Amino acid sequence: MKNLKVRTKLSILLAVVVIAMIGLSGMAIIGMSQIQSTSVEIIKDSISQDYDDQIKNEVDTAFAICDTYYGLYQAGAMTLDEAKEYSATVIRGISYGEAGYLWVDTYDGVNVVLLGNDTEGTNRLGSKDSQGFAMVADFIEGAKKNVNEGYFNEYYFPKAGETEPSPKRAYTKAYPNFEWVIGTGNYIDYIESTTAEHEGVLSAKATNISAISIGTGVVLIIISVVLTVMLTRSIVGPLKDTSVWLDEMGSGDFSRHIDPKYTELHDDFGILMQQLEKMRHSVSKLLKGAKNDSISVHDSSIELAQGAAQTKDNSANITIAVGEIADGATNQAESVQDGVNAIQEILQNVETLNNEVDAADEKANAMAESSDNMQANFEKLKAAMTQSADSLADVSEKVKAMGDSVEEVQNAVAAINEISSRTNLLSLNASIEAARAGEAGKGFAVVATEIQDLSVQSSQSAQRIGEIMKGLSDSSESAVRTVSQLNDAVGGQQQISDETAEAVRDVISMIADVRENFNKAKDAAEITRTKCVDLNDTMSSLSAISEENAASAQETSASMQEVNNTVENISDLSATLENISTELTELLEVFHVSDL
């Protein structure tokens, strides 16, 4: 049955209804026949019971007469024979109906009352009817055995003026006070004729009722056929339109609106078509939103790829700047080492000054020459430190730019997450509407599931990008802190370099003083030695700082390599996201929607 068309099902229903009506009509005819038979039996029983009651009442009347005279006998007003005589006379005069009368026989069979004819006074025990039945003997014996209830029996006896016997039903009852059996009877052929008359009337009525039932059944069948045809047309037409509409939507075409003739209907099909129109409208809105969101995701993925490329370029610039910082730190360490060597030479010269006062002039000239070289080295050191400071400033700006790029990427990731969330919500609504559509919405449910999977993949990709951006942001912040420390260190180096330069100038001034005032050479040499010791400690500190700068630059370079790897991952993920959005757009191109 589930694979049959609605028209076939309605035809089967019509056939069942017709068969049921024919069956009901047949059952009605059979039932009327049974009712007729039962009614005839009831009527027959009722008439028979009326006849039985009638003859019984007549016998009871005779009993009352006998009781009256027997009471007079008991009162002494007459003898027993007189009571019997008076009773017999009164009973003899009783008649009822057309031919009803009473008879009285003694227990011995002697007839006492029988219409006053010659039979009275004779013994009737041997009397038989035309069938050989000893009816009088049966009257007496039955009555004597049923003193309280009386006795009914049937026999054949001719009616008055007829010779042909007719069936007759008798009722007899014993009156013990007189030892009489009083009886009467009715011819039962009248019961048969009366029953036949009633049976004829009932038969005519049953025939009429059967004819009416058959006619009514035919009319109902015709009405059922007409209603079924009308109902079939009213169902099959809208059902066919609904099937065509659902087939179009199943193929992805949601552009056709509901037929205007269904907008004013309030039956089930009208409500169904209006609900389908609502579903079409919702799905069209969902598809349009999905297409727009897909385009937005595609554009965002392109922006993300561009941001990743820009971040990659910035990272490359930062790497180059960090390399420059490392080179500057190395040069700075070399310059500091040159300064330390120069200071060692100064100390040696001071020792030589103390030991060879006589050669002070020559040593002073050599020391002046060494001082000139040291001043030149300090100028180189100062220039290198200035270059390191400028490079660190450039690195700081580029690291900050990288942080801004990371923030832009994080904003793009948040936008992707928002788009994925809306896409997921739209796909969930689409799945609910597809489930409501039942079998017709299965195809769209598959597409809605694909959309949901794509939105989940987009959300996961965005989450992964967010985690990568978080690591990149942390790395950027670390790089900013490192560059800040480098700036502080370079500032300290510049201050120390300035102090050292000032000390070198003092040394040169002292050498001039030595050359001008030889007598004060030893004191000046001692002062110079003391200054050189302090300068040596300062230069040692400056050397340690330079080594720390070089190490920090190496660490920064390694961090920037991680940043480069992260940016590469972001670029790959943005390309994947762009491909997914492109596939989603191609899937949605299958569906056609109208203006909402």
Coordinates of C-alpha atoms in Angstrom, one line a residue:
M1 CA 0.0 0.0 0.0
K2 CA 2.8 2.4 0.7
N3 CA 4.0 2.4 -2.9
L4 CA 0.5 3.1 -4.4
K5 CA -0.5 6.4 -5.7
V6 CA -3.2 8.5 -3.9
R7 CA -5.6 8.1 -6.9
T8 CA -5.2 4.3 -6.6
K9 CA -5.7 4.4 -2.9
L10 CA -8.9 6.4 -3.2
S11 CA -10.2 4.0 -5.9
I12 CA -9.5 1.1 -3.5
L13 CA -11.3 3.0 -0.8
L14 CA -14.3 3.6 -3.1
A15 CA -14.4 -0.1 -4.0
V16 CA -14.3 -1.0 -0.3
V17 CA -17.1 1.5 0.4
V18 CA -19.3 0.1 -2.4
I19 CA -18.6 -3.5 -1.3
A20 CA -19.4 -2.4 2.3
M21 CA -22.7 -0.8 1.2
I22 CA -23.7 -3.9 -0.8
G23 CA -22.8 -6.0 2.1
L24 CA -24.8 -3.8 4.5
S25 CA -27.8 -3.9 2.1
G26 CA -27.6 -7.7 1.9
M27 CA -27.3 -7.9 5.7
A28 CA -30.3 -5.6 6.0
I29 CA -32.4 -7.8 3.7
I30 CA -31.3 -10.9 5.6
G31 CA -32.0 -9.2 8.9
M32 CA -35.4 -8.1 7.7
S33 CA -36.2 -11.7 6.7
Q34 CA -35.1 -12.9 10.1
I35 CA -37.1 -10.2 11.8
Q36 CA -40.1 -11.2 9.7
S37 CA -39.8 -14.9 10.8
T38 CA -39.3 -13.9 14.4
S39 CA -42.2 -11.5 14.3
V40 CA -44.5 -14.2 12.8
E41 CA -43.5 -16.6 15.5
I42 CA -44.0 -13.9 18.2
I43 CA -47.5 -13.1 16.7
K44 CA -48.4 -16.8 16.5
D45 CA -47.2 -17.3 20.1
S46 CA -49.1 -14.2 21.2
I47 CA -52.4 -15.3 19.5
S48 CA -52.0 -18.8 20.9
Q49 CA -51.3 -17.3 24.3
D50 CA -54.4 -15.1 24.0
Y51 CA -56.5 -18.2 23.0
D52 CA -55.1 -20.2 25.9
D53 CA -55.8 -17.3 28.3
Q54 CA -59.3 -17.0 26.9
I55 CA -60.2 -20.7 27.4
K56 CA -58.5 -20.8 30.7
N57 CA -60.6 -17.8 31.9
E58 CA -63.8 -19.5 30.7
V59 CA -62.9 -22.6 32.7
D60 CA -62.1 -20.3 35.7
T61 CA -65.5 -18.7 35.3
A62 CA -67.1 -22.2 35.5
F63 CA -65.0 -22.9 38.6
A64 CA -66.3 -19.7 40.2
I65 CA -69.9 -20.8 39.5
C66 CA -69.2 -24.2 41.0
D67 CA -67.6 -22.6 44.0
T68 CA -70.6 -20.4 44.5
Y69 CA -73.0 -23.3 44.6
Y70 CA -70.7 -25.4 46.6
G71 CA -70.5 -22.6 49.2
L72 CA -74.3 -22.7 49.4
Y73 CA -74.1 -26.4 49.9
Q74 CA -71.7 -26.0 52.7
A75 CA -73.9 -23.4 54.2
G76 CA -76.8 -25.9 54.2
A77 CA -78.9 -24.0 51.7
M78 CA -79.0 -26.9 49.3
T79 CA -77.9 -30.4 48.9
L80 CA -74.8 -31.5 47.0
D81 CA -76.8 -32.8 44.0
E82 CA -78.7 -29.5 43.9
A83 CA -75.4 -27.6 43.9
K84 CA -74.2 -29.8 41.0
E85 CA -77.5 -29.4 39.2
Y86 CA -77.5 -25.6 39.5
S87 CA -73.9 -25.4 38.5
A88 CA -74.4 -27.6 35.4
T89 CA -77.4 -25.5 34.4
V90 CA -75.5 -22.2 34.6
I91 CA -72.4 -23.7 32.8
R92 CA -74.5 -25.1 30.1
G93 CA -75.8 -21.6 29.3
I94 CA -72.3 -20.1 29.0
S95 CA -71.1 -19.4 25.5
Y96 CA -68.4 -17.0 24.1
G97 CA -67.1 -16.0 20.7
E98 CA -68.6 -17.5 17.6
A99 CA -68.7 -21.1 18.8
G100 CA -67.2 -21.2 22.2
Y101 CA -68.8 -23.4 24.9
L102 CA -68.0 -25.4 28.1
W103 CA -68.3 -29.1 28.8
V104 CA -68.2 -31.1 32.0
D105 CA -67.3 -34.8 32.6
T106 CA -67.1 -36.7 35.8
Y107 CA -64.0 -38.5 36.8
D108 CA -65.6 -41.7 35.5
G109 CA -66.2 -40.2 32.0
V110 CA -69.9 -39.5 32.2
N111 CA -70.8 -36.3 30.4
V112 CA -72.6 -33.8 32.6
V113 CA -72.6 -30.7 30.3
L114 CA -72.3 -30.5 26.5
L115 CA -74.6 -27.9 24.9
G116 CA -77.6 -29.8 26.3
N117 CA -77.5 -32.4 23.5
D118 CA -77.9 -36.2 23.7
T119 CA -74.3 -36.8 24.7
E120 CA -75.1 -35.6 28.2
G121 CA -75.5 -38.5 30.6
T122 CA -73.4 -40.9 28.5
N123 CA -69.9 -42.1 29.1
R124 CA -67.3 -40.6 26.8
L125 CA -64.1 -42.3 27.9
G126 CA -63.9 -44.2 24.7
S127 CA -64.5 -41.2 22.4
K128 CA -61.7 -40.6 19.9
D129 CA -61.1 -38.0 17.3
S130 CA -60.5 -38.6 13.6
Q131 CA -56.9 -39.4 14.3
G132 CA -57.8 -42.1 16.8
F133 CA -56.8 -40.0 19.8
A134 CA -58.8 -40.8 23.0
M135 CA -59.3 -37.2 23.7
V136 CA -61.9 -37.4 26.7
A137 CA -59.8 -39.9 28.6
D138 CA -56.8 -37.7 28.1
F139 CA -58.8 -34.6 29.3
I140 CA -59.7 -36.4 32.5
E141 CA -56.3 -38.0 33.2
G142 CA -54.4 -34.8 32.4
A143 CA -56.7 -32.6 34.6
K144 CA -56.6 -35.0 37.5
K145 CA -52.7 -35.0 37.3
N146 CA -52.6 -31.2 37.1
V147 CA -55.2 -30.2 39.6
N148 CA -53.7 -26.7 40.3
E149 CA -52.4 -25.7 36.8
G150 CA -54.9 -27.4 34.6
Y151 CA -54.1 -29.3 31.4
F152 CA -53.8 -28.3 27.7
N153 CA -54.0 -30.7 24.8
E154 CA -54.9 -30.7 21.1
Y155 CA -57.2 -32.9 19.0
Y156 CA -59.4 -32.9 15.9
F157 CA -63.1 -32.2 16.1
P158 CA -65.7 -30.9 13.5
K159 CA -67.0 -27.4 13.9
A160 CA -70.8 -26.8 14.3
G161 CA -72.6 -27.6 11.1
E162 CA -69.5 -29.2 9.6
T163 CA -68.4 -32.8 9.2
E164 CA -64.8 -32.3 8.5
P165 CA -62.7 -32.2 11.7
S166 CA -60.5 -29.2 12.4
P167 CA -57.6 -28.9 14.8
K168 CA -58.7 -27.7 18.3
R169 CA -56.9 -26.9 21.5
A170 CA -58.6 -27.8 24.8
Y171 CA -58.1 -26.8 28.4
T172 CA -59.4 -28.9 31.2
K173 CA -59.2 -28.6 34.9
A174 CA -60.4 -30.9 37.7
Y175 CA -63.0 -29.6 40.3
P176 CA -62.5 -32.1 43.1
N177 CA -65.5 -30.9 45.2
F178 CA -67.8 -32.3 42.5
E179 CA -65.3 -34.7 41.0
W180 CA -65.8 -33.0 37.8
V181 CA -63.4 -32.2 34.9
I182 CA -64.5 -28.9 33.3
G183 CA -63.1 -28.0 29.9
T184 CA -63.4 -25.9 26.8
G185 CA -61.5 -25.3 23.6
N186 CA -60.8 -23.2 20.5
Y187 CA -60.2 -24.1 16.9
I188 CA -56.6 -23.3 16.2
D189 CA -56.9 -23.1 12.4
Y190 CA -58.0 -19.5 13.1
I191 CA -54.7 -18.9 14.7
E192 CA -53.0 -20.1 11.6
S193 CA -55.1 -17.9 9.3
T194 CA -54.6 -14.9 11.5
T195 CA -50.8 -15.6 11.7
A196 CA -50.8 -15.9 7.9
E197 CA -52.5 -12.5 7.5
H198 CA -49.9 -10.9 9.8
E199 CA -47.1 -12.7 8.0
G200 CA -48.4 -11.3 4.7
V201 CA -48.4 -7.8 6.1
L202 CA -44.9 -8.2 7.5
S203 CA -43.7 -9.7 4.3
A204 CA -45.0 -6.7 2.4
K205 CA -43.4 -4.3 4.8
A206 CA -40.1 -6.2 4.7
T207 CA -40.2 -6.1 0.9
N208 CA -40.7 -2.4 1.0
I209 CA -37.9 -1.9 3.5
S210 CA -35.6 -4.1 1.5
A211 CA -36.4 -2.1 -1.7
I212 CA -35.8 1.1 0.2
S213 CA -32.5 -0.3 1.6
I214 CA -31.4 -1.3 -1.9
G215 CA -32.4 2.0 -3.4
T216 CA -30.7 3.9 -0.6
G217 CA -27.6 1.8 -1.0
V218 CA -27.5 2.5 -4.8
V219 CA -28.0 6.2 -4.1
L220 CA -25.3 6.1 -1.4
I221 CA -23.0 4.3 -3.9
I222 CA -23.6 6.9 -6.5
I223 CA -23.0 9.7 -4.0
S224 CA -19.8 7.9 -2.8
V225 CA -18.6 7.6 -6.4
V226 CA -19.3 11.3 -7.1
L227 CA -17.7 12.4 -3.8
T228 CA -14.7 10.2 -4.4
V229 CA -14.2 11.5 -7.9
M230 CA -14.4 15.1 -6.6
L231 CA -12.2 14.3 -3.6
T232 CA -9.7 12.6 -5.9
R233 CA -9.5 15.7 -8.1
S234 CA -9.2 18.0 -5.1
I235 CA -6.4 15.9 -3.7
V236 CA -4.5 14.7 -6.8
G237 CA -4.3 18.2 -8.4
P238 CA -2.7 20.0 -5.4
L239 CA -0.7 16.9 -4.6
K240 CA 0.7 16.9 -8.1
D241 CA 1.5 20.6 -7.9
T242 CA 3.2 20.0 -4.5
S243 CA 5.2 17.2 -6.0
V244 CA 6.4 19.3 -8.9
W245 CA 7.2 22.2 -6.6
L246 CA 9.2 19.9 -4.2
D247 CA 11.0 18.3 -7.1
E248 CA 12.1 21.7 -8.3
M249 CA 13.3 22.6 -4.8
G250 CA 15.0 19.2 -4.5
S251 CA 16.9 20.1 -7.7
G252 CA 18.0 23.4 -6.1
D253 CA 15.5 25.8 -7.7
F254 CA 13.9 27.9 -5.0
S255 CA 12.9 30.7 -7.4
R256 CA 9.2 29.8 -8.1
H257 CA 6.6 31.3 -5.8
I258 CA 3.4 29.5 -4.6
D259 CA 0.5 29.4 -7.1
P260 CA -1.9 32.2 -6.3
K261 CA -4.8 29.9 -6.3
Y262 CA -3.5 28.3 -3.1
T263 CA -3.1 31.5 -1.1
E264 CA -6.9 31.7 -0.3
L265 CA -7.4 28.0 0.5
H266 CA -7.7 27.1 4.1
D267 CA -7.7 23.3 3.8
D268 CA -4.8 21.0 4.5
F269 CA -3.3 21.4 1.0
G270 CA -3.6 25.2 1.2
I271 CA -1.9 25.2 4.6
L272 CA 0.7 22.8 3.3
M273 CA 1.5 25.0 0.2
Q274 CA 1.6 28.1 2.4
Q275 CA 4.0 26.4 4.8
L276 CA 6.1 25.2 1.8
E277 CA 6.2 28.9 0.6
K278 CA 7.4 29.9 4.0
M279 CA 10.1 27.2 3.9
R280 CA 11.1 28.3 0.3
H281 CA 11.4 31.8 1.5
S282 CA 13.5 30.8 4.6
V283 CA 15.8 28.5 2.5
S284 CA 16.2 31.3 -0.2
K285 CA 17.1 33.7 2.6
L286 CA 19.5 31.1 4.0
L287 CA 21.1 30.4 0.6
K288 CA 21.5 34.1 -0.1
G289 CA 23.1 34.7 3.3
A290 CA 25.3 31.7 2.8
K291 CA 26.4 33.0 -0.6
N292 CA 27.2 36.4 0.8
D293 CA 29.0 34.9 3.8
S294 CA 31.0 32.7 1.5
I295 CA 32.1 35.7 -0.5
S296 CA 32.9 37.5 2.8
V297 CA 35.0 34.5 3.9
H298 CA 36.8 34.4 0.5
D299 CA 37.5 38.2 0.8
S300 CA 38.7 37.8 4.4
S301 CA 41.0 34.9 3.4
I302 CA 42.5 37.1 0.7
E303 CA 43.0 39.9 3.2
L304 CA 44.5 37.4 5.6
A305 CA 46.9 36.2 2.9
Q306 CA 47.9 39.8 2.1
G307 CA 48.3 40.5 5.8
A308 CA 50.4 37.3 6.2
A309 CA 52.6 38.4 3.2
Q310 CA 53.0 41.8 4.7
T311 CA 53.9 40.3 8.0
K312 CA 56.3 38.0 6.3
D313 CA 58.0 41.0 4.7
N314 CA 58.1 42.9 8.0
S315 CA 59.5 39.8 9.6
A316 CA 62.2 39.6 6.9
N317 CA 63.1 43.2 7.5
I318 CA 63.3 42.6 11.3
T319 CA 65.5 39.6 10.7
I320 CA 67.8 41.7 8.6
A321 CA 67.8 44.5 11.2
V322 CA 68.6 41.9 13.9
G323 CA 71.5 40.7 11.8
E324 CA 72.7 44.2 11.5
I325 CA 72.4 44.5 15.3
A326 CA 74.4 41.3 15.7
D327 CA 77.1 42.6 13.3
G328 CA 77.1 46.0 15.2
A329 CA 77.5 44.2 18.5
T330 CA 80.4 42.2 17.1
N331 CA 82.1 45.3 15.8
Q332 CA 81.4 47.0 19.1
A333 CA 83.0 44.1 21.0
E334 CA 86.0 44.4 18.7
S335 CA 86.2 48.2 19.2
V336 CA 86.0 47.7 23.0
Q337 CA 88.8 45.1 22.7
D338 CA 90.9 47.6 20.8
G339 CA 90.2 50.1 23.6
V340 CA 91.3 47.6 26.2
N341 CA 94.5 46.9 24.3
A342 CA 95.1 50.7 24.1
I343 CA 94.6 51.0 27.8
Q344 CA 97.1 48.2 28.4
E345 CA 99.5 50.1 26.2
I346 CA 98.9 53.2 28.3
L347 CA 99.6 51.2 31.5
Q348 CA 102.8 49.9 30.0
N349 CA 103.7 53.4 28.9
V350 CA 103.1 54.7 32.4
E351 CA 105.3 51.9 33.9
T352 CA 107.9 52.8 31.4
L353 CA 107.5 56.5 32.4
N354 CA 108.1 55.6 36.0
N355 CA 111.1 53.4 35.2
E356 CA 112.6 55.5 32.5
V357 CA 112.2 59.1 33.5
D358 CA 115.1 60.0 31.4
A359 CA 113.4 58.8 28.3
A360 CA 110.2 60.6 29.2
D361 CA 110.2 62.8 26.2
E362 CA 110.4 59.9 23.7
K363 CA 107.9 57.9 25.7
A364 CA 105.7 61.0 25.9
N365 CA 105.8 61.2 22.1
A366 CA 105.0 57.5 21.8
M367 CA 102.2 57.9 24.3
A368 CA 100.8 60.8 22.4
E369 CA 100.9 58.7 19.3
S370 CA 99.1 55.9 21.2
S371 CA 96.6 58.4 22.6
D372 CA 95.9 59.6 19.0
N373 CA 95.3 56.0 18.0
M374 CA 93.1 55.4 21.0
Q375 CA 91.1 58.5 20.3
A376 CA 90.6 57.3 16.7
N377 CA 89.5 53.9 18.0
F378 CA 87.0 55.6 20.4
E379 CA 85.6 57.6 17.6
K380 CA 85.1 54.3 15.7
L381 CA 83.5 52.8 18.8
K382 CA 81.2 55.8 19.2
A383 CA 80.2 55.7 15.5
A384 CA 79.5 51.9 15.8
M385 CA 77.4 52.4 19.0
T386 CA 75.4 55.2 17.2
Q387 CA 74.8 52.9 14.4
S388 CA 73.7 50.1 16.8
A389 CA 71.3 52.6 18.5
D390 CA 69.8 53.6 15.1
S391 CA 69.5 49.9 14.1
L392 CA 67.8 49.1 17.4
A393 CA 65.4 52.0 16.9
D394 CA 64.6 50.6 13.4
V395 CA 64.1 47.1 14.9
S396 CA 61.8 48.5 17.5
E397 CA 59.7 50.3 14.9
K398 CA 59.5 47.1 12.8
V399 CA 58.7 44.9 15.7
K400 CA 55.9 47.3 16.6
A401 CA 54.7 47.2 13.0
M402 CA 54.7 43.4 13.2
G403 CA 52.6 43.6 16.4
D404 CA 50.1 45.8 14.6
S405 CA 50.0 43.3 11.7
V406 CA 49.4 40.5 14.2
E407 CA 46.5 42.5 15.7
E408 CA 45.1 43.0 12.2
V409 CA 45.4 39.2 11.6
Q410 CA 43.7 38.6 15.0
N411 CA 40.9 40.9 14.0
A412 CA 40.5 39.0 10.7
V413 CA 40.5 35.7 12.6
A414 CA 37.7 37.1 14.8
A415 CA 35.8 38.1 11.7
I416 CA 36.3 34.6 10.3
N417 CA 35.0 33.1 13.6
E418 CA 31.9 35.4 13.5
I419 CA 31.3 34.3 9.9
S420 CA 31.8 30.6 10.7
S421 CA 29.4 31.0 13.7
R422 CA 26.7 32.6 11.5
T423 CA 27.3 30.0 8.7
N424 CA 26.9 27.2 11.3
L425 CA 23.7 28.8 12.6
L426 CA 22.3 29.2 9.1
S427 CA 23.2 25.6 8.3
L428 CA 21.5 24.5 11.5
N429 CA 18.4 26.4 10.5
A430 CA 18.6 24.8 7.1
S431 CA 18.9 21.3 8.6
I432 CA 15.7 22.0 10.7
E433 CA 13.8 23.2 7.7
A434 CA 15.0 20.2 5.7
A435 CA 13.9 17.9 8.4
R436 CA 10.5 19.5 8.4
A437 CA 10.3 18.9 4.7
G438 CA 10.7 15.2 5.2
E439 CA 11.8 13.1 2.2
A440 CA 11.8 16.2 -0.1
G441 CA 14.3 17.9 2.1
K442 CA 16.9 15.2 2.2
G443 CA 18.9 16.6 -0.7
F444 CA 19.0 20.0 0.9
A445 CA 19.8 18.5 4.3
V446 CA 23.0 17.0 2.7
V447 CA 24.0 20.4 1.4
A448 CA 23.2 22.0 4.8
T449 CA 25.4 19.4 6.5
E450 CA 28.3 20.2 4.0
I451 CA 27.9 23.8 4.8
Q452 CA 28.0 23.1 8.5
D453 CA 31.2 21.0 8.0
L454 CA 32.8 23.8 6.0
S455 CA 31.9 26.3 8.7
V456 CA 33.3 24.0 11.4
Q457 CA 36.5 23.6 9.3
S458 CA 36.7 27.4 8.9
S459 CA 36.2 27.9 12.7
Q460 CA 38.9 25.3 13.4
S461 CA 41.3 27.0 10.9
A462 CA 40.5 30.4 12.4
Q463 CA 41.1 29.0 15.9
R464 CA 44.5 27.6 14.7
I465 CA 45.4 30.9 13.1
G466 CA 44.4 32.7 16.4
E467 CA 46.7 30.4 18.4
I468 CA 49.5 31.0 15.9
M469 CA 48.8 34.8 16.1
K470 CA 48.9 34.5 19.9
G471 CA 52.3 32.9 19.7
L472 CA 53.4 35.6 17.2
S473 CA 52.1 38.3 19.4
D474 CA 54.0 36.9 22.4
S475 CA 57.1 36.6 20.3
S476 CA 56.6 40.3 19.1
E477 CA 56.2 41.4 22.7
S478 CA 59.4 39.5 23.7
A479 CA 61.2 41.1 20.7
V480 CA 60.0 44.5 21.8
R481 CA 61.3 43.9 25.3
T482 CA 64.6 42.6 24.0
V483 CA 65.0 45.6 21.7
S484 CA 64.1 47.9 24.7
Q485 CA 66.8 46.2 26.7
L486 CA 69.2 46.6 23.8
N487 CA 68.3 50.3 23.6
D488 CA 69.0 50.7 27.3
A489 CA 72.3 48.9 27.0
V490 CA 73.4 50.9 24.0
G491 CA 72.5 54.1 25.9
G492 CA 74.7 52.9 28.7
Q493 CA 77.4 52.1 26.3
Q494 CA 77.2 55.5 24.8
Q495 CA 77.4 57.1 28.2
I496 CA 80.5 54.9 29.0
S497 CA 82.0 55.8 25.6
D498 CA 81.5 59.5 26.3
E499 CA 83.2 59.1 29.7
T500 CA 86.0 57.1 28.1
A501 CA 86.4 59.7 25.4
E502 CA 86.6 62.3 28.1
A503 CA 89.2 60.3 29.9
V504 CA 91.2 59.9 26.7
R505 CA 91.1 63.7 26.2
D506 CA 92.4 64.0 29.8
V507 CA 95.2 61.6 29.0
I508 CA 96.2 63.7 26.0
S509 CA 96.1 66.8 28.1
M510 CA 98.3 65.1 30.7
I511 CA 100.7 64.1 28.0
A512 CA 100.9 67.7 26.9
D513 CA 101.5 68.7 30.5
V514 CA 104.3 66.2 30.7
R515 CA 105.9 67.6 27.7
E516 CA 105.4 71.1 29.1
N517 CA 106.3 70.3 32.6
F518 CA 108.7 67.4 32.8
N519 CA 109.2 67.9 36.5
K520 CA 105.7 66.9 37.2
A521 CA 105.9 63.8 35.0
K522 CA 105.9 61.2 37.8
D523 CA 102.9 62.7 39.5
A524 CA 101.1 63.0 36.1
A525 CA 102.2 59.4 35.3
E526 CA 100.8 58.1 38.6
I527 CA 97.6 59.9 38.0
T528 CA 97.5 58.6 34.5
R529 CA 98.1 55.0 35.7
T530 CA 95.2 55.4 38.2
K531 CA 92.9 56.7 35.5
C532 CA 94.0 53.9 33.2
V533 CA 93.1 51.3 35.8
D534 CA 89.6 52.8 36.2
L535 CA 89.4 53.0 32.4
N536 CA 90.4 49.4 32.1
D537 CA 87.6 48.3 34.5
T538 CA 85.1 50.5 32.5
M539 CA 86.3 48.9 29.2
S540 CA 85.9 45.4 30.7
S541 CA 82.3 46.2 31.7
L542 CA 81.8 47.6 28.2
S543 CA 83.2 44.4 26.7
A544 CA 80.7 42.3 28.8
I545 CA 77.8 44.5 27.7
S546 CA 78.9 44.1 24.1
E547 CA 79.0 40.3 24.4
E548 CA 75.5 40.4 26.0
N549 CA 74.3 42.5 23.1
A550 CA 75.6 40.0 20.6
A551 CA 74.0 37.1 22.4
S552 CA 70.6 39.0 22.6
A553 CA 70.9 39.7 18.9
Q554 CA 71.4 36.0 18.2
E555 CA 68.4 35.1 20.4
T556 CA 66.3 37.8 18.6
S557 CA 67.4 36.3 15.3
A558 CA 66.2 32.8 16.4
S559 CA 62.9 34.3 17.6
M560 CA 62.4 36.0 14.2
Q561 CA 63.0 32.7 12.5
E562 CA 60.1 31.3 14.6
V563 CA 58.1 34.3 13.5
N564 CA 58.9 33.6 9.9
N565 CA 57.7 30.0 10.3
T566 CA 54.5 31.1 12.0
V567 CA 53.8 33.6 9.2
E568 CA 54.4 30.8 6.7
N569 CA 51.7 28.7 8.5
I570 CA 49.3 31.6 8.4
S571 CA 49.9 32.0 4.7
D572 CA 49.2 28.3 4.1
L573 CA 46.1 28.4 6.3
S574 CA 44.8 31.5 4.5
A575 CA 45.2 29.7 1.2
T576 CA 43.3 26.7 2.6
L577 CA 40.5 29.0 3.8
E578 CA 40.4 30.6 0.4
N579 CA 40.0 27.2 -1.3
I580 CA 37.3 26.2 1.2
S581 CA 35.3 29.4 0.6
T582 CA 35.7 28.9 -3.2
E583 CA 34.3 25.3 -2.9
L584 CA 31.4 26.6 -0.7
T585 CA 30.6 29.2 -3.3
E586 CA 30.6 26.6 -6.1
L587 CA 28.3 24.4 -4.1
L588 CA 25.9 27.2 -3.5
E589 CA 25.8 28.1 -7.2
V590 CA 23.7 25.0 -7.7
F591 CA 20.8 26.7 -5.9
H592 CA 18.6 29.3 -7.6
V593 CA 16.6 31.7 -5.5
S594 CA 14.2 34.5 -6.3
D595 CA 14.0 38.0 -4.9
L596 CA 12.7 37.8 -1.3

